[in-house]
PDB file of N, CA and C in Angstrom:
ATOM      1  N   UNK A  21       8.375  14.445  15.623  1.00 64.00           N
ATOM      2  CA  UNK A  21       7.022  14.193  15.145  1.00 64.00           C
ATOM      3  C   UNK A  21       6.765  12.692  15.187  1.00 64.00           C
ATOM      4  N   UNK A  22       5.674  12.305  15.799  1.00 88.00           N
ATOM      5  CA  UNK A  22       5.252  10.913  15.799  1.00 88.00           C
ATOM      6  C   UNK A  22       4.308  10.729  14.623  1.00 88.00           C
ATOM      7  N   UNK A  23       4.535   9.679  13.850  1.00 92.00           N
ATOM      8  CA  UNK A  23       3.812   9.464  12.600  1.00 92.00           C
ATOM      9  C   UNK A  23       2.962   8.201  12.689  1.00 92.00           C
ATOM     10  N   UNK A  24       1.738   8.290  12.172  1.00 92.00           N
ATOM     11  CA  UNK A  24       0.855   7.139  12.047  1.00 92.00           C
ATOM     12  C   UNK A  24       0.612   6.885  10.565  1.00 92.00           C
ATOM     13  N   UNK A  25       0.528   5.611  10.186  1.00 94.00           N
ATOM     14  CA  UNK A  25       0.289   5.238   8.792  1.00 94.00           C
ATOM     15  C   UNK A  25      -0.952   4.368   8.689  1.00 94.00           C
ATOM     16  N   UNK A  26      -1.750   4.642   7.659  1.00 95.00           N
ATOM     17  CA  UNK A  26      -2.818   3.738   7.243  1.00 95.00           C
ATOM     18  C   UNK A  26      -2.413   3.208   5.874  1.00 95.00           C
ATOM     19  N   UNK A  27      -2.559   1.909   5.676  1.00 94.00           N
ATOM     20  CA  UNK A  27      -2.184   1.293   4.404  1.00 94.00           C
ATOM     21  C   UNK A  27      -3.456   0.808   3.719  1.00 94.00           C
ATOM     22  N   UNK A  28      -3.718   1.366   2.545  1.00 95.00           N
ATOM     23  CA  UNK A  28      -4.905   1.013   1.765  1.00 95.00           C
ATOM     24  C   UNK A  28      -4.464   0.330   0.477  1.00 95.00           C
ATOM     25  N   UNK A  29      -5.057  -0.825   0.178  1.00 94.00           N
ATOM     26  CA  UNK A  29      -4.809  -1.514  -1.086  1.00 94.00           C
ATOM     27  C   UNK A  29      -5.972  -1.258  -2.031  1.00 94.00           C
ATOM     28  N   UNK A  30      -5.662  -1.150  -3.332  1.00 93.00           N
ATOM     29  CA  UNK A  30      -6.712  -1.022  -4.335  1.00 93.00           C
ATOM     30  C   UNK A  30      -7.487  -2.327  -4.435  1.00 93.00           C
ATOM     31  N   UNK A  31      -8.633  -2.276  -5.077  1.00 89.00           N
ATOM     32  CA  UNK A  31      -9.472  -3.465  -5.223  1.00 89.00           C
ATOM     33  C   UNK A  31      -8.778  -4.581  -5.989  1.00 89.00           C
ATOM     34  N   UNK A  32      -7.931  -4.217  -6.946  1.00 86.00           N
ATOM     35  CA  UNK A  32      -7.239  -5.237  -7.731  1.00 86.00           C
ATOM     36  C   UNK A  32      -6.066  -5.861  -6.978  1.00 86.00           C
ATOM     37  N   UNK A  33      -5.691  -5.299  -5.836  1.00 82.00           N
ATOM     38  CA  UNK A  33      -4.613  -5.852  -5.033  1.00 82.00           C
ATOM     39  C   UNK A  33      -3.222  -5.475  -5.491  1.00 82.00           C
ATOM     40  N   UNK A  34      -3.103  -4.725  -6.559  1.00 88.00           N
ATOM     41  CA  UNK A  34      -1.790  -4.351  -7.084  1.00 88.00           C
ATOM     42  C   UNK A  34      -1.286  -3.052  -6.468  1.00 88.00           C
ATOM     43  N   UNK A  35      -2.064  -2.012  -6.579  1.00 94.00           N
ATOM     44  CA  UNK A  35      -1.644  -0.696  -6.104  1.00 94.00           C
ATOM     45  C   UNK A  35      -2.324  -0.329  -4.801  1.00 94.00           C
ATOM     46  N   UNK A  36      -2.128   0.929  -4.419  1.00 96.00           N
ATOM     47  CA  UNK A  36      -2.760   1.413  -3.205  1.00 96.00           C
ATOM     48  C   UNK A  36      -2.120   2.706  -2.747  1.00 96.00           C
ATOM     49  N   UNK A  37      -2.278   2.986  -1.454  1.00 96.00           N
ATOM     50  CA  UNK A  37      -1.728   4.236  -0.933  1.00 96.00           C
ATOM     51  C   UNK A  37      -1.406   4.100   0.551  1.00 96.00           C
ATOM     52  N   UNK A  38      -0.466   4.920   0.979  1.00 96.00           N
ATOM     53  CA  UNK A  38      -0.161   5.114   2.391  1.00 96.00           C
ATOM     54  C   UNK A  38      -0.687   6.487   2.771  1.00 96.00           C
ATOM     55  N   UNK A  39      -1.508   6.561   3.794  1.00 96.00           N
ATOM     56  CA  UNK A  39      -1.930   7.846   4.341  1.00 96.00           C
ATOM     57  C   UNK A  39      -1.047   8.120   5.550  1.00 96.00           C
ATOM     58  N   UNK A  40      -0.437   9.297   5.580  1.00 95.00           N
ATOM     59  CA  UNK A  40       0.513   9.651   6.626  1.00 95.00           C
ATOM     60  C   UNK A  40      -0.119  10.701   7.532  1.00 95.00           C
ATOM     61  N   UNK A  41      -0.138  10.415   8.827  1.00 94.00           N
ATOM     62  CA  UNK A  41      -0.757  11.295   9.815  1.00 94.00           C
ATOM     63  C   UNK A  41       0.269  11.752  10.842  1.00 94.00           C
ATOM     64  N   UNK A  42       0.195  13.016  11.228  1.00 93.00           N
ATOM     65  CA  UNK A  42       0.971  13.548  12.337  1.00 93.00           C
ATOM     66  C   UNK A  42       0.166  13.287  13.602  1.00 93.00           C
ATOM     67  N   UNK A  43       0.754  12.548  14.523  1.00 89.00           N
ATOM     68  CA  UNK A  43       0.041  12.208  15.757  1.00 89.00           C
ATOM     69  C   UNK A  43       0.309  13.277  16.806  1.00 89.00           C
ATOM     70  N   UNK A  44      -0.696  14.094  17.055  1.00 86.00           N
ATOM     71  CA  UNK A  44      -0.590  15.160  18.054  1.00 86.00           C
ATOM     72  C   UNK A  44      -0.783  14.611  19.463  1.00 86.00           C
ATOM     73  N   UNK A  45      -1.671  13.639  19.606  1.00 80.00           N
ATOM     74  CA  UNK A  45      -1.914  12.966  20.882  1.00 80.00           C
ATOM     75  C   UNK A  45      -2.491  11.595  20.547  1.00 80.00           C
ATOM     76  N   UNK A  46      -2.837  10.840  21.579  1.00 76.00           N
ATOM     77  CA  UNK A  46      -3.366   9.503  21.352  1.00 76.00           C
ATOM     78  C   UNK A  46      -4.672   9.529  20.567  1.00 76.00           C
ATOM     79  N   UNK A  47      -5.432  10.607  20.694  1.00 78.00           N
ATOM     80  CA  UNK A  47      -6.742  10.691  20.047  1.00 78.00           C
ATOM     81  C   UNK A  47      -6.816  11.748  18.955  1.00 78.00           C
ATOM     82  N   UNK A  48      -5.709  12.381  18.613  1.00 85.00           N
ATOM     83  CA  UNK A  48      -5.722  13.457  17.616  1.00 85.00           C
ATOM     84  C   UNK A  48      -4.633  13.214  16.576  1.00 85.00           C
ATOM     85  N   UNK A  49      -5.047  12.918  15.349  1.00 89.00           N
ATOM     86  CA  UNK A  49      -4.112  12.698  14.245  1.00 89.00           C
ATOM     87  C   UNK A  49      -4.572  13.537  13.057  1.00 89.00           C
ATOM     88  N   UNK A  50      -3.634  14.267  12.451  1.00 91.00           N
ATOM     89  CA  UNK A  50      -3.949  15.105  11.295  1.00 91.00           C
ATOM     90  C   UNK A  50      -3.242  14.571  10.061  1.00 91.00           C
ATOM     91  N   UNK A  51      -3.983  14.491   8.951  1.00 93.00           N
ATOM     92  CA  UNK A  51      -3.419  14.007   7.696  1.00 93.00           C
ATOM     93  C   UNK A  51      -2.342  14.962   7.203  1.00 93.00           C
ATOM     94  N   UNK A  52      -1.166  14.406   6.912  1.00 94.00           N
ATOM     95  CA  UNK A  52      -0.039  15.192   6.413  1.00 94.00           C
ATOM     96  C   UNK A  52       0.118  14.999   4.907  1.00 94.00           C
ATOM     97  N   UNK A  53      -0.060  13.763   4.439  1.00 95.00           N
ATOM     98  CA  UNK A  53       0.116  13.499   3.021  1.00 95.00           C
ATOM     99  C   UNK A  53      -0.275  12.082   2.658  1.00 95.00           C
ATOM    100  N   UNK A  54      -0.226  11.814   1.357  1.00 97.00           N
ATOM    101  CA  UNK A  54      -0.574  10.505   0.819  1.00 97.00           C
ATOM    102  C   UNK A  54       0.508  10.089  -0.167  1.00 97.00           C
ATOM    103  N   UNK A  55       1.000   8.860  -0.017  1.00 96.00           N
ATOM    104  CA  UNK A  55       1.943   8.281  -0.971  1.00 96.00           C
ATOM    105  C   UNK A  55       1.249   7.126  -1.672  1.00 96.00           C
ATOM    106  N   UNK A  56       1.312   7.096  -2.995  1.00 96.00           N
ATOM    107  CA  UNK A  56       0.679   6.016  -3.743  1.00 96.00           C
ATOM    108  C   UNK A  56       1.738   5.052  -4.256  1.00 96.00           C
ATOM    109  N   UNK A  57       1.331   3.796  -4.399  1.00 96.00           N
ATOM    110  CA  UNK A  57       2.213   2.782  -4.977  1.00 96.00           C
ATOM    111  C   UNK A  57       1.434   2.017  -6.035  1.00 96.00           C
ATOM    112  N   UNK A  58       2.177   1.522  -7.037  1.00 96.00           N
ATOM    113  CA  UNK A  58       1.536   0.864  -8.177  1.00 96.00           C
ATOM    114  C   UNK A  58       1.613  -0.653  -8.121  1.00 96.00           C
ATOM    115  N   UNK A  59       2.552  -1.191  -7.334  1.00 94.00           N
ATOM    116  CA  UNK A  59       2.708  -2.640  -7.265  1.00 94.00           C
ATOM    117  C   UNK A  59       3.319  -3.039  -5.924  1.00 94.00           C
ATOM    118  N   UNK A  60       3.479  -4.336  -5.717  1.00 93.00           N
ATOM    119  CA  UNK A  60       3.983  -4.844  -4.438  1.00 93.00           C
ATOM    120  C   UNK A  60       5.421  -4.418  -4.177  1.00 93.00           C
ATOM    121  N   UNK A  61       6.235  -4.312  -5.203  1.00 95.00           N
ATOM    122  CA  UNK A  61       7.629  -3.891  -5.023  1.00 95.00           C
ATOM    123  C   UNK A  61       7.679  -2.464  -4.481  1.00 95.00           C
ATOM    124  N   UNK A  62       6.899  -1.566  -5.074  1.00 95.00           N
ATOM    125  CA  UNK A  62       6.849  -0.187  -4.585  1.00 95.00           C
ATOM    126  C   UNK A  62       6.294  -0.139  -3.159  1.00 95.00           C
ATOM    127  N   UNK A  63       5.267  -0.939  -2.890  1.00 93.00           N
ATOM    128  CA  UNK A  63       4.677  -0.980  -1.549  1.00 93.00           C
ATOM    129  C   UNK A  63       5.713  -1.412  -0.522  1.00 93.00           C
ATOM    130  N   UNK A  64       6.450  -2.488  -0.818  1.00 94.00           N
ATOM    131  CA  UNK A  64       7.461  -2.988   0.112  1.00 94.00           C
ATOM    132  C   UNK A  64       8.604  -1.998   0.301  1.00 94.00           C
ATOM    133  N   UNK A  65       9.010  -1.330  -0.781  1.00 95.00           N
ATOM    134  CA  UNK A  65      10.087  -0.343  -0.696  1.00 95.00           C
ATOM    135  C   UNK A  65       9.670   0.842   0.162  1.00 95.00           C
ATOM    136  N   UNK A  66       8.476   1.365  -0.070  1.00 94.00           N
ATOM    137  CA  UNK A  66       7.977   2.473   0.742  1.00 94.00           C
ATOM    138  C   UNK A  66       7.826   2.063   2.203  1.00 94.00           C
ATOM    139  N   UNK A  67       7.332   0.864   2.436  1.00 93.00           N
ATOM    140  CA  UNK A  67       7.166   0.380   3.807  1.00 93.00           C
ATOM    141  C   UNK A  67       8.510   0.336   4.524  1.00 93.00           C
ATOM    142  N   UNK A  68       9.511  -0.188   3.845  1.00 94.00           N
ATOM    143  CA  UNK A  68      10.843  -0.269   4.448  1.00 94.00           C
ATOM    144  C   UNK A  68      11.402   1.121   4.737  1.00 94.00           C
ATOM    145  N   UNK A  69      11.217   2.050   3.803  1.00 93.00           N
ATOM    146  CA  UNK A  69      11.715   3.415   4.000  1.00 93.00           C
ATOM    147  C   UNK A  69      10.993   4.120   5.146  1.00 93.00           C
ATOM    148  N   UNK A  70       9.686   3.904   5.258  1.00 91.00           N
ATOM    149  CA  UNK A  70       8.890   4.630   6.243  1.00 91.00           C
ATOM    150  C   UNK A  70       8.909   4.011   7.636  1.00 91.00           C
ATOM    151  N   UNK A  71       9.049   2.696   7.725  1.00 91.00           N
ATOM    152  CA  UNK A  71       8.846   2.025   9.001  1.00 91.00           C
ATOM    153  C   UNK A  71      10.123   1.431   9.598  1.00 91.00           C
ATOM    154  N   UNK A  72      10.945   0.820   8.768  1.00 88.00           N
ATOM    155  CA  UNK A  72      12.127   0.130   9.289  1.00 88.00           C
ATOM    156  C   UNK A  72      13.060   1.114   9.982  1.00 88.00           C
ATOM    157  N   UNK A  73      13.465   0.774  11.192  1.00 85.00           N
ATOM    158  CA  UNK A  73      14.376   1.587  12.016  1.00 85.00           C
ATOM    159  C   UNK A  73      13.769   2.915  12.461  1.00 85.00           C
ATOM    160  N   UNK A  74      12.474   3.067  12.372  1.00 89.00           N
ATOM    161  CA  UNK A  74      11.811   4.299  12.811  1.00 89.00           C
ATOM    162  C   UNK A  74      10.792   3.947  13.894  1.00 89.00           C
ATOM    163  N   UNK A  75      11.224   4.025  15.130  1.00 87.00           N
ATOM    164  CA  UNK A  75      10.351   3.653  16.249  1.00 87.00           C
ATOM    165  C   UNK A  75       9.174   4.608  16.415  1.00 87.00           C
ATOM    166  N   UNK A  76       9.282   5.817  15.867  1.00 90.00           N
ATOM    167  CA  UNK A  76       8.217   6.807  16.028  1.00 90.00           C
ATOM    168  C   UNK A  76       7.072   6.612  15.033  1.00 90.00           C
ATOM    169  N   UNK A  77       7.164   5.620  14.167  1.00 92.00           N
ATOM    170  CA  UNK A  77       6.127   5.351  13.168  1.00 92.00           C
ATOM    171  C   UNK A  77       5.282   4.166  13.631  1.00 92.00           C
ATOM    172  N   UNK A  78       3.961   4.345  13.578  1.00 92.00           N
ATOM    173  CA  UNK A  78       3.051   3.264  13.948  1.00 92.00           C
ATOM    174  C   UNK A  78       2.075   3.003  12.804  1.00 92.00           C
ATOM    175  N   UNK A  79       1.698   1.756  12.640  1.00 92.00           N
ATOM    176  CA  UNK A  79       0.676   1.372  11.673  1.00 92.00           C
ATOM    177  C   UNK A  79      -0.647   1.308  12.437  1.00 92.00           C
ATOM    178  N   UNK A  80      -1.647   2.029  11.944  1.00 92.00           N
ATOM    179  CA  UNK A  80      -2.945   2.041  12.615  1.00 92.00           C
ATOM    180  C   UNK A  80      -3.988   1.386  11.710  1.00 92.00           C
ATOM    181  N   UNK A  81      -5.029   0.806  12.301  1.00 91.00           N
ATOM    182  CA  UNK A  81      -6.094   0.204  11.490  1.00 91.00           C
ATOM    183  C   UNK A  81      -6.785   1.258  10.627  1.00 91.00           C
ATOM    184  N   UNK A  82      -7.265   0.836   9.476  1.00 91.00           N
ATOM    185  CA  UNK A  82      -7.906   1.769   8.546  1.00 91.00           C
ATOM    186  C   UNK A  82      -9.209   2.347   9.084  1.00 91.00           C
ATOM    187  N   UNK A  83      -9.815   1.689  10.049  1.00 90.00           N
ATOM    188  CA  UNK A  83     -11.064   2.220  10.604  1.00 90.00           C
ATOM    189  C   UNK A  83     -10.839   3.151  11.801  1.00 90.00           C
ATOM    190  N   UNK A  84      -9.592   3.466  12.115  1.00 85.00           N
ATOM    191  CA  UNK A  84      -9.287   4.395  13.203  1.00 85.00           C
ATOM    192  C   UNK A  84      -9.749   5.800  12.829  1.00 85.00           C
ATOM    193  N   UNK A  85     -10.479   6.438  13.731  1.00 83.00           N
ATOM    194  CA  UNK A  85     -10.953   7.800  13.499  1.00 83.00           C
ATOM    195  C   UNK A  85      -9.770   8.753  13.624  1.00 83.00           C
ATOM    196  N   UNK A  86      -9.579   9.595  12.617  1.00 86.00           N
ATOM    197  CA  UNK A  86      -8.478  10.557  12.618  1.00 86.00           C
ATOM    198  C   UNK A  86      -9.035  11.969  12.507  1.00 86.00           C
ATOM    199  N   UNK A  87      -8.257  12.903  12.954  1.00 81.00           N
ATOM    200  CA  UNK A  87      -8.667  14.299  12.945  1.00 81.00           C
ATOM    201  C   UNK A  87      -8.567  14.871  14.345  1.00 81.00           C
ATOM    202  N   UNK A  88      -9.125  16.040  14.536  1.00 78.00           N
ATOM    203  CA  UNK A  88      -9.116  16.709  15.826  1.00 78.00           C
ATOM    204  C   UNK A  88     -10.088  16.021  16.772  1.00 78.00           C
ATOM    205  N   UNK A  89      -9.632  15.708  17.974  1.00 73.00           N
ATOM    206  CA  UNK A  89     -10.458  14.985  18.949  1.00 73.00           C
ATOM    207  C   UNK A  89     -11.781  15.695  19.222  1.00 73.00           C
ATOM    208  N   UNK A  90     -11.719  16.987  19.472  1.00 71.00           N
ATOM    209  CA  UNK A  90     -12.939  17.739  19.791  1.00 71.00           C
ATOM    210  C   UNK A  90     -13.913  17.744  18.617  1.00 71.00           C
ATOM    211  N   UNK A  91     -13.408  17.871  17.405  1.00 73.00           N
ATOM    212  CA  UNK A  91     -14.284  17.869  16.229  1.00 73.00           C
ATOM    213  C   UNK A  91     -14.947  16.512  16.027  1.00 73.00           C
ATOM    214  N   UNK A  92     -14.243  15.437  16.319  1.00 69.00           N
ATOM    215  CA  UNK A  92     -14.768  14.094  16.087  1.00 69.00           C
ATOM    216  C   UNK A  92     -15.717  13.611  17.173  1.00 69.00           C
ATOM    217  N   UNK A  93     -15.424  13.932  18.417  1.00 70.00           N
ATOM    218  CA  UNK A  93     -16.150  13.317  19.522  1.00 70.00           C
ATOM    219  C   UNK A  93     -17.058  14.255  20.308  1.00 70.00           C
ATOM    220  N   UNK A  94     -16.936  15.559  20.095  1.00 74.00           N
ATOM    221  CA  UNK A  94     -17.769  16.507  20.822  1.00 74.00           C
ATOM    222  C   UNK A  94     -18.572  17.378  19.869  1.00 74.00           C
ATOM    223  N   UNK A  95     -19.227  16.752  18.913  1.00 65.00           N
ATOM    224  CA  UNK A  95     -20.045  17.495  17.951  1.00 65.00           C
ATOM    225  C   UNK A  95     -21.322  17.968  18.633  1.00 65.00           C
ATOM    226  N   UNK A  96     -21.661  19.219  18.393  1.00 56.00           N
ATOM    227  CA  UNK A  96     -22.880  19.784  18.995  1.00 56.00           C
ATOM    228  C   UNK A  96     -24.063  19.618  18.071  1.00 56.00           C
TER     229      UNK A  96
END
């Protein structure tokens, strides 16, 4: 499974969340789960666990459109 991550910080800059997506293709990513963190230590620990030594994990920009390609781009 190829995994994509979006990293969102809360407005206060302390906490936030990781959104985890299963990458089916270059244009199709489905949300698998969300991990929340309360501070920078938790954020760094989760980042190291999820990304370090895992070549199949990519960080994607938060404005990247996710979901089924046909549903997103071929709306009738």
